Every structure is written in structure tokens, then in C-alpha cells.
């Protein structure tokens, strides 16, 4: 299951309004790029005939990560004011309105168990990754700081990479030393995790932990 970020959205009034637009029409744009919601949603989800058939879950969250709106049809996600994210993957359920996204998990209003499955972030930053490894005791704090600031690999990484085939070592060194973010779906993540004795579920848990830092 992946969390896909679609930025923050706010209401606005376009400089030029289509002459056929109704007088009470409302408009929203992405704060980062200024792209209009109508154009963005149709470009990203290929909405045809006013219907989004992608099947993924779209959510609007407030600044605290609380779910304000949830719908599988982006054209019905109105108004998309706040942070918009998408939950993609097989068997993904809509979290309840009012639930809050905390450390990759949707928590109910009164702290009940979440009704939706645990969500694994699709991508985490290098800072989150190495900080999480240090907090879990897999590398030292000094190694984490050095990895983020200079790209130096922790000793444990060098040991693991040394066990790979010669053809894979260069790529394996380039990923952690040069990347500014890490994708959960990168095959090297599972390869190195397995060498540490971590199951895919344990790696998912590490990703959720790091994503909350």
C-alpha cells in the first residue's frame, strides 16, 4: 500500500473566468504549483465523463492529519481544501472521517483501533531513513548524521554490500550514499532487509516508523 502526495490545495478566484461558467462556480488550486483542481484531477486520474474510475482512495486532510473527506472518485472530493493524499494498493479501505494519520496509521477519534489497514509510506527522506535506523539501534547516531551530511555509508551497510555480487555492489552503494529519498518499492530495500533478517512486514514497520519522524 502506497501513500501518494498530491500537495496542499486552497480556494482562489482565477483571473480569467470562462464565459459559460456558472456565477456560483468555485475554484481550487495547488499551493505549490498554482495548477487548478479541475485540470489537475483530470490529468492525474484521467477522469472521463465526469467519473474517476481509478479506484484508489483519495483523502483531504487538515494540518493535523485529520481526515476531512474521503472518496474513490476525485470528482466528488469537494471541496479539496487542505492536504490531498491518495492511498493506492490492493484491498485499501477508506479510513473513517475524523481519523488522524499518525506514523502511517489512521487512529480513530477516541483512540480506537483504526478501521483501515496500516499504511506504508511510498517514500521517505534520507534524513527520516537514517534517523529511524539510528533510533532503532541499527546504526549509530554519528553514522546517521554522517550519512545525511556527507553520504558516508554506515559500517553495517558496507558489511552488507560486501556480501552482494560484484555486479550489484556499485548500485547498492550509490543508492544509500547519493539518494535524498528512498522508495519502499526499490528491490534493494527488500534485499538488504532480508540480509539483516528482516521480513517484508518488518521492513514495512520500519518504513512507517521512519515516515513519522
PDB file of N, CA, C and O in Angstrom, residues 29-80:
ATOM      1  N   UNK A  29      -6.841  25.625  -6.225  1.00  0.00           N
ATOM      2  CA  UNK A  29      -5.564  25.437  -6.900  1.00  0.00           C
ATOM      3  C   UNK A  29      -4.540  24.866  -5.926  1.00  0.00           C
ATOM      4  O   UNK A  29      -4.640  25.047  -4.710  1.00  0.00           O
ATOM      5  N   UNK A  30      -3.549  24.185  -6.495  1.00  0.00           N
ATOM      6  CA  UNK A  30      -2.475  23.610  -5.690  1.00  0.00           C
ATOM      7  C   UNK A  30      -1.545  24.735  -5.245  1.00  0.00           C
ATOM      8  O   UNK A  30      -1.085  25.534  -6.063  1.00  0.00           O
ATOM      9  N   UNK A  31      -1.289  24.805  -3.952  1.00  0.00           N
ATOM     10  CA  UNK A  31      -0.493  25.904  -3.421  1.00  0.00           C
ATOM     11  C   UNK A  31       0.932  25.888  -3.963  1.00  0.00           C
ATOM     12  O   UNK A  31       1.538  26.942  -4.160  1.00  0.00           O
ATOM     13  N   UNK A  32       1.476  24.693  -4.203  1.00  0.00           N
ATOM     14  CA  UNK A  32       2.864  24.599  -4.642  1.00  0.00           C
ATOM     15  C   UNK A  32       3.044  25.024  -6.102  1.00  0.00           C
ATOM     16  O   UNK A  32       4.057  25.635  -6.457  1.00  0.00           O
ATOM     17  N   UNK A  33       2.091  24.682  -6.959  1.00  0.00           N
ATOM     18  CA  UNK A  33       2.265  24.920  -8.397  1.00  0.00           C
ATOM     19  C   UNK A  33       1.270  25.910  -8.981  1.00  0.00           C
ATOM     20  O   UNK A  33       1.503  26.442 -10.067  1.00  0.00           O
ATOM     21  N   UNK A  34       0.154  26.126  -8.296  1.00  0.00           N
ATOM     22  CA  UNK A  34      -0.879  27.007  -8.826  1.00  0.00           C
ATOM     23  C   UNK A  34      -1.810  26.332  -9.816  1.00  0.00           C
ATOM     24  O   UNK A  34      -2.703  26.977 -10.376  1.00  0.00           O
ATOM     25  N   UNK A  35      -1.639  25.019 -10.042  1.00  0.00           N
ATOM     26  CA  UNK A  35      -2.491  24.323 -11.013  1.00  0.00           C
ATOM     27  C   UNK A  35      -3.916  24.200 -10.481  1.00  0.00           C
ATOM     28  O   UNK A  35      -4.144  23.923  -9.307  1.00  0.00           O
ATOM     29  N   UNK A  36      -4.883  24.400 -11.362  1.00  0.00           N
ATOM     30  CA  UNK A  36      -6.297  24.326 -10.999  1.00  0.00           C
ATOM     31  C   UNK A  36      -6.711  22.878 -10.730  1.00  0.00           C
ATOM     32  O   UNK A  36      -6.253  21.950 -11.407  1.00  0.00           O
ATOM     33  N   UNK A  37      -7.588  22.690  -9.733  1.00  0.00           N
ATOM     34  CA  UNK A  37      -8.023  21.346  -9.344  1.00  0.00           C
ATOM     35  C   UNK A  37      -8.696  20.605 -10.493  1.00  0.00           C
ATOM     36  O   UNK A  37      -8.464  19.416 -10.705  1.00  0.00           O
ATOM     37  N   UNK A  38      -9.538  21.299 -11.244  1.00  0.00           N
ATOM     38  CA  UNK A  38     -10.244  20.649 -12.350  1.00  0.00           C
ATOM     39  C   UNK A  38      -9.244  20.076 -13.348  1.00  0.00           C
ATOM     40  O   UNK A  38      -9.336  18.909 -13.747  1.00  0.00           O
ATOM     41  N   UNK A  39      -8.267  20.894 -13.731  1.00  0.00           N
ATOM     42  CA  UNK A  39      -7.275  20.438 -14.700  1.00  0.00           C
ATOM     43  C   UNK A  39      -6.386  19.345 -14.104  1.00  0.00           C
ATOM     44  O   UNK A  39      -6.076  18.344 -14.763  1.00  0.00           O
ATOM     45  N   UNK A  40      -5.994  19.521 -12.850  1.00  0.00           N
ATOM     46  CA  UNK A  40      -5.099  18.560 -12.206  1.00  0.00           C
ATOM     47  C   UNK A  40      -5.763  17.193 -12.063  1.00  0.00           C
ATOM     48  O   UNK A  40      -5.177  16.164 -12.414  1.00  0.00           O
ATOM     49  N   UNK A  41      -6.980  17.184 -11.544  1.00  0.00           N
ATOM     50  CA  UNK A  41      -7.650  15.907 -11.288  1.00  0.00           C
ATOM     51  C   UNK A  41      -7.897  15.138 -12.577  1.00  0.00           C
ATOM     52  O   UNK A  41      -7.778  13.907 -12.607  1.00  0.00           O
ATOM     53  N   UNK A  42      -8.200  15.847 -13.640  1.00  0.00           N
ATOM     54  CA  UNK A  42      -8.432  15.162 -14.909  1.00  0.00           C
ATOM     55  C   UNK A  42      -7.135  14.697 -15.552  1.00  0.00           C
ATOM     56  O   UNK A  42      -7.106  13.676 -16.241  1.00  0.00           O
ATOM     57  N   UNK A  43      -6.071  15.401 -15.301  1.00  0.00           N
ATOM     58  CA  UNK A  43      -4.773  14.977 -15.833  1.00  0.00           C
ATOM     59  C   UNK A  43      -4.230  13.767 -15.075  1.00  0.00           C
ATOM     60  O   UNK A  43      -3.731  12.814 -15.678  1.00  0.00           O
ATOM     61  N   UNK A  44      -4.333  13.790 -13.746  1.00  0.00           N
ATOM     62  CA  UNK A  44      -3.729  12.739 -12.924  1.00  0.00           C
ATOM     63  C   UNK A  44      -4.561  11.460 -12.927  1.00  0.00           C
ATOM     64  O   UNK A  44      -4.016  10.354 -13.010  1.00  0.00           O
ATOM     65  N   UNK A  45      -5.884  11.599 -12.842  1.00  0.00           N
ATOM     66  CA  UNK A  45      -6.736  10.411 -12.723  1.00  0.00           C
ATOM     67  C   UNK A  45      -7.526  10.105 -13.991  1.00  0.00           C
ATOM     68  O   UNK A  45      -8.386   9.229 -13.984  1.00  0.00           O
ATOM     69  N   UNK A  46      -7.248  10.828 -15.063  1.00  0.00           N
ATOM     70  CA  UNK A  46      -7.870  10.541 -16.356  1.00  0.00           C
ATOM     71  C   UNK A  46      -9.389  10.435 -16.231  1.00  0.00           C
ATOM     72  O   UNK A  46     -10.007   9.462 -16.682  1.00  0.00           O
ATOM     73  N   UNK A  47      -9.980  11.431 -15.606  1.00  0.00           N
ATOM     74  CA  UNK A  47     -11.427  11.443 -15.400  1.00  0.00           C
ATOM     75  C   UNK A  47     -12.136  11.613 -16.740  1.00  0.00           C
ATOM     76  O   UNK A  47     -11.872  12.557 -17.483  1.00  0.00           O
ATOM     77  N   UNK A  48     -13.033  10.685 -17.035  1.00  0.00           N
ATOM     78  CA  UNK A  48     -13.776  10.711 -18.293  1.00  0.00           C
ATOM     79  C   UNK A  48     -15.270  10.756 -17.998  1.00  0.00           C
ATOM     80  O   UNK A  48     -15.762  10.000 -17.162  1.00  0.00           O
ATOM     81  N   UNK A  49     -15.969  11.648 -18.675  1.00  0.00           N
ATOM     82  CA  UNK A  49     -17.403  11.761 -18.459  1.00  0.00           C
ATOM     83  C   UNK A  49     -17.748  12.148 -17.039  1.00  0.00           C
ATOM     84  O   UNK A  49     -18.829  11.804 -16.539  1.00  0.00           O
ATOM     85  N   UNK A  50     -16.830  12.848 -16.381  1.00  0.00           N
ATOM     86  CA  UNK A  50     -17.074  13.282 -15.010  1.00  0.00           C
ATOM     87  C   UNK A  50     -16.899  12.194 -13.974  1.00  0.00           C
ATOM     88  O   UNK A  50     -17.266  12.380 -12.813  1.00  0.00           O
ATOM     89  N   UNK A  51     -16.329  11.044 -14.366  1.00  0.00           N
ATOM     90  CA  UNK A  51     -16.182   9.919 -13.437  1.00  0.00           C
ATOM     91  C   UNK A  51     -14.717   9.504 -13.336  1.00  0.00           C
ATOM     92  O   UNK A  51     -14.032   9.342 -14.342  1.00  0.00           O
ATOM     93  N   UNK A  52     -14.253   9.333 -12.100  1.00  0.00           N
ATOM     94  CA  UNK A  52     -12.901   8.845 -11.823  1.00  0.00           C
ATOM     95  C   UNK A  52     -12.985   7.340 -11.595  1.00  0.00           C
ATOM     96  O   UNK A  52     -13.533   6.881 -10.599  1.00  0.00           O
ATOM     97  N   UNK A  53     -12.444   6.576 -12.524  1.00  0.00           N
ATOM     98  CA  UNK A  53     -12.526   5.115 -12.439  1.00  0.00           C
ATOM     99  C   UNK A  53     -11.230   4.487 -11.941  1.00  0.00           C
ATOM    100  O   UNK A  53     -11.037   3.280 -12.061  1.00  0.00           O
ATOM    101  N   UNK A  54     -10.338   5.283 -11.352  1.00  0.00           N
ATOM    102  CA  UNK A  54      -9.041   4.747 -10.927  1.00  0.00           C
ATOM    103  C   UNK A  54      -9.173   3.744  -9.783  1.00  0.00           C
ATOM    104  O   UNK A  54      -8.365   2.832  -9.645  1.00  0.00           O
ATOM    105  N   UNK A  55     -10.173   3.939  -8.924  1.00  0.00           N
ATOM    106  CA  UNK A  55     -10.408   3.005  -7.827  1.00  0.00           C
ATOM    107  C   UNK A  55      -9.587   3.237  -6.582  1.00  0.00           C
ATOM    108  O   UNK A  55      -9.792   2.571  -5.566  1.00  0.00           O
ATOM    109  N   UNK A  56      -8.641   4.168  -6.620  1.00  0.00           N
ATOM    110  CA  UNK A  56      -7.829   4.441  -5.439  1.00  0.00           C
ATOM    111  C   UNK A  56      -8.575   5.365  -4.481  1.00  0.00           C
ATOM    112  O   UNK A  56      -9.502   6.074  -4.871  1.00  0.00           O
ATOM    113  N   UNK A  57      -8.147   5.373  -3.225  1.00  0.00           N
ATOM    114  CA  UNK A  57      -8.796   6.196  -2.209  1.00  0.00           C
ATOM    115  C   UNK A  57      -8.129   7.570  -2.165  1.00  0.00           C
ATOM    116  O   UNK A  57      -6.907   7.666  -2.031  1.00  0.00           O
ATOM    117  N   UNK A  58      -8.934   8.622  -2.286  1.00  0.00           N
ATOM    118  CA  UNK A  58      -8.422   9.987  -2.176  1.00  0.00           C
ATOM    119  C   UNK A  58      -8.925  10.598  -0.874  1.00  0.00           C
ATOM    120  O   UNK A  58     -10.094  10.436  -0.514  1.00  0.00           O
ATOM    121  N   UNK A  59      -8.031  11.301  -0.185  1.00  0.00           N
ATOM    122  CA  UNK A  59      -8.373  11.890   1.108  1.00  0.00           C
ATOM    123  C   UNK A  59      -7.977  13.353   1.143  1.00  0.00           C
ATOM    124  O   UNK A  59      -6.981  13.751   0.543  1.00  0.00           O
ATOM    125  N   UNK A  60      -8.755  14.137   1.877  1.00  0.00           N
ATOM    126  CA  UNK A  60      -8.375  15.505   2.215  1.00  0.00           C
ATOM    127  C   UNK A  60      -8.112  15.535   3.715  1.00  0.00           C
ATOM    128  O   UNK A  60      -8.975  15.139   4.508  1.00  0.00           O
ATOM    129  N   UNK A  61      -6.915  15.982   4.094  1.00  0.00           N
ATOM    130  CA  UNK A  61      -6.523  16.053   5.499  1.00  0.00           C
ATOM    131  C   UNK A  61      -6.324  17.501   5.905  1.00  0.00           C
ATOM    132  O   UNK A  61      -5.930  18.342   5.090  1.00  0.00           O
ATOM    133  N   UNK A  62      -6.582  17.795   7.183  1.00  0.00           N
ATOM    134  CA  UNK A  62      -6.268  19.130   7.674  1.00  0.00           C
ATOM    135  C   UNK A  62      -4.810  19.168   8.124  1.00  0.00           C
ATOM    136  O   UNK A  62      -4.058  18.202   7.956  1.00  0.00           O
ATOM    137  N   UNK A  63      -4.398  20.286   8.722  1.00  0.00           N
ATOM    138  CA  UNK A  63      -2.996  20.454   9.103  1.00  0.00           C
ATOM    139  C   UNK A  63      -2.546  19.435  10.142  1.00  0.00           C
ATOM    140  O   UNK A  63      -1.357  19.121  10.244  1.00  0.00           O
ATOM    141  N   UNK A  64      -3.490  18.902  10.913  1.00  0.00           N
ATOM    142  CA  UNK A  64      -3.159  17.921  11.941  1.00  0.00           C
ATOM    143  C   UNK A  64      -3.182  16.492  11.410  1.00  0.00           C
ATOM    144  O   UNK A  64      -2.914  15.550  12.156  1.00  0.00           O
ATOM    145  N   UNK A  65      -3.523  16.324  10.128  1.00  0.00           N
ATOM    146  CA  UNK A  65      -3.591  14.990   9.548  1.00  0.00           C
ATOM    147  C   UNK A  65      -4.931  14.309   9.721  1.00  0.00           C
ATOM    148  O   UNK A  65      -5.063  13.110   9.479  1.00  0.00           O
ATOM    149  N   UNK A  66      -5.952  15.064  10.133  1.00  0.00           N
ATOM    150  CA  UNK A  66      -7.284  14.501  10.329  1.00  0.00           C
ATOM    151  C   UNK A  66      -8.029  14.408   9.000  1.00  0.00           C
ATOM    152  O   UNK A  66      -7.983  15.341   8.189  1.00  0.00           O
ATOM    153  N   UNK A  67      -8.708  13.294   8.790  1.00  0.00           N
ATOM    154  CA  UNK A  67      -9.430  13.067   7.534  1.00  0.00           C
ATOM    155  C   UNK A  67     -10.697  13.920   7.506  1.00  0.00           C
ATOM    156  O   UNK A  67     -11.592  13.760   8.338  1.00  0.00           O
ATOM    157  N   UNK A  68     -10.764  14.817   6.525  1.00  0.00           N
ATOM    158  CA  UNK A  68     -11.941  15.668   6.348  1.00  0.00           C
ATOM    159  C   UNK A  68     -12.881  15.110   5.292  1.00  0.00           C
ATOM    160  O   UNK A  68     -14.104  15.204   5.425  1.00  0.00           O
ATOM    161  N   UNK A  69     -12.306  14.554   4.232  1.00  0.00           N
ATOM    162  CA  UNK A  69     -13.089  13.992   3.136  1.00  0.00           C
ATOM    163  C   UNK A  69     -12.418  12.715   2.658  1.00  0.00           C
ATOM    164  O   UNK A  69     -11.189  12.598   2.705  1.00  0.00           O
ATOM    165  N   UNK A  70     -13.221  11.775   2.191  1.00  0.00           N
ATOM    166  CA  UNK A  70     -12.691  10.526   1.642  1.00  0.00           C
ATOM    167  C   UNK A  70     -13.595  10.074   0.513  1.00  0.00           C
ATOM    168  O   UNK A  70     -14.817  10.032   0.665  1.00  0.00           O
ATOM    169  N   UNK A  71     -12.998   9.740  -0.631  1.00  0.00           N
ATOM    170  CA  UNK A  71     -13.785   9.274  -1.766  1.00  0.00           C
ATOM    171  C   UNK A  71     -12.856   8.605  -2.771  1.00  0.00           C
ATOM    172  O   UNK A  71     -11.693   8.998  -2.898  1.00  0.00           O
ATOM    173  N   UNK A  72     -13.361   7.619  -3.461  1.00  0.00           N
ATOM    174  CA  UNK A  72     -12.579   6.992  -4.526  1.00  0.00           C
ATOM    175  C   UNK A  72     -12.696   7.762  -5.839  1.00  0.00           C
ATOM    176  O   UNK A  72     -11.898   7.550  -6.748  1.00  0.00           O
ATOM    177  N   UNK A  73     -13.674   8.630  -5.925  1.00  0.00           N
ATOM    178  CA  UNK A  73     -13.887   9.440  -7.120  1.00  0.00           C
ATOM    179  C   UNK A  73     -13.402  10.854  -6.832  1.00  0.00           C
ATOM    180  O   UNK A  73     -14.009  11.586  -6.050  1.00  0.00           O
ATOM    181  N   UNK A  74     -12.294  11.250  -7.457  1.00  0.00           N
ATOM    182  CA  UNK A  74     -11.717  12.568  -7.194  1.00  0.00           C
ATOM    183  C   UNK A  74     -12.670  13.692  -7.560  1.00  0.00           C
ATOM    184  O   UNK A  74     -12.618  14.774  -6.966  1.00  0.00           O
ATOM    185  N   UNK A  75     -13.564  13.454  -8.517  1.00  0.00           N
ATOM    186  CA  UNK A  75     -14.504  14.499  -8.916  1.00  0.00           C
ATOM    187  C   UNK A  75     -15.530  14.783  -7.824  1.00  0.00           C
ATOM    188  O   UNK A  75     -16.211  15.811  -7.856  1.00  0.00           O
ATOM    189  N   UNK A  76     -15.644  13.886  -6.849  1.00  0.00           N
ATOM    190  CA  UNK A  76     -16.569  14.075  -5.729  1.00  0.00           C
ATOM    191  C   UNK A  76     -15.860  14.528  -4.457  1.00  0.00           C
ATOM    192  O   UNK A  76     -16.486  14.650  -3.405  1.00  0.00           O
ATOM    193  N   UNK A  77     -14.571  14.757  -4.549  1.00  0.00           N
ATOM    194  CA  UNK A  77     -13.793  15.178  -3.382  1.00  0.00           C
ATOM    195  C   UNK A  77     -13.893  16.697  -3.261  1.00  0.00           C
ATOM    196  O   UNK A  77     -12.976  17.435  -3.598  1.00  0.00           O
ATOM    197  N   UNK A  78     -15.016  17.167  -2.763  1.00  0.00           N
ATOM    198  CA  UNK A  78     -15.295  18.599  -2.728  1.00  0.00           C
ATOM    199  C   UNK A  78     -15.702  19.060  -1.329  1.00  0.00           C
ATOM    200  O   UNK A  78     -16.555  18.423  -0.705  1.00  0.00           O
ATOM    201  N   UNK A  79     -15.129  20.195  -0.878  1.00  0.00           N
ATOM    202  CA  UNK A  79     -14.048  20.949  -1.518  1.00  0.00           C
ATOM    203  C   UNK A  79     -12.689  20.368  -1.129  1.00  0.00           C
ATOM    204  O   UNK A  79     -12.485  19.999   0.031  1.00  0.00           O
ATOM    205  N   UNK A  80     -11.745  20.305  -2.057  1.00  0.00           N
ATOM    206  CA  UNK A  80     -10.424  19.745  -1.738  1.00  0.00           C
ATOM    207  C   UNK A  80      -9.509  20.775  -1.077  1.00  0.00           C
ATOM    208  O   UNK A  80      -8.429  21.098  -1.592  1.00  0.00           O
TER     209      UNK A  80
END
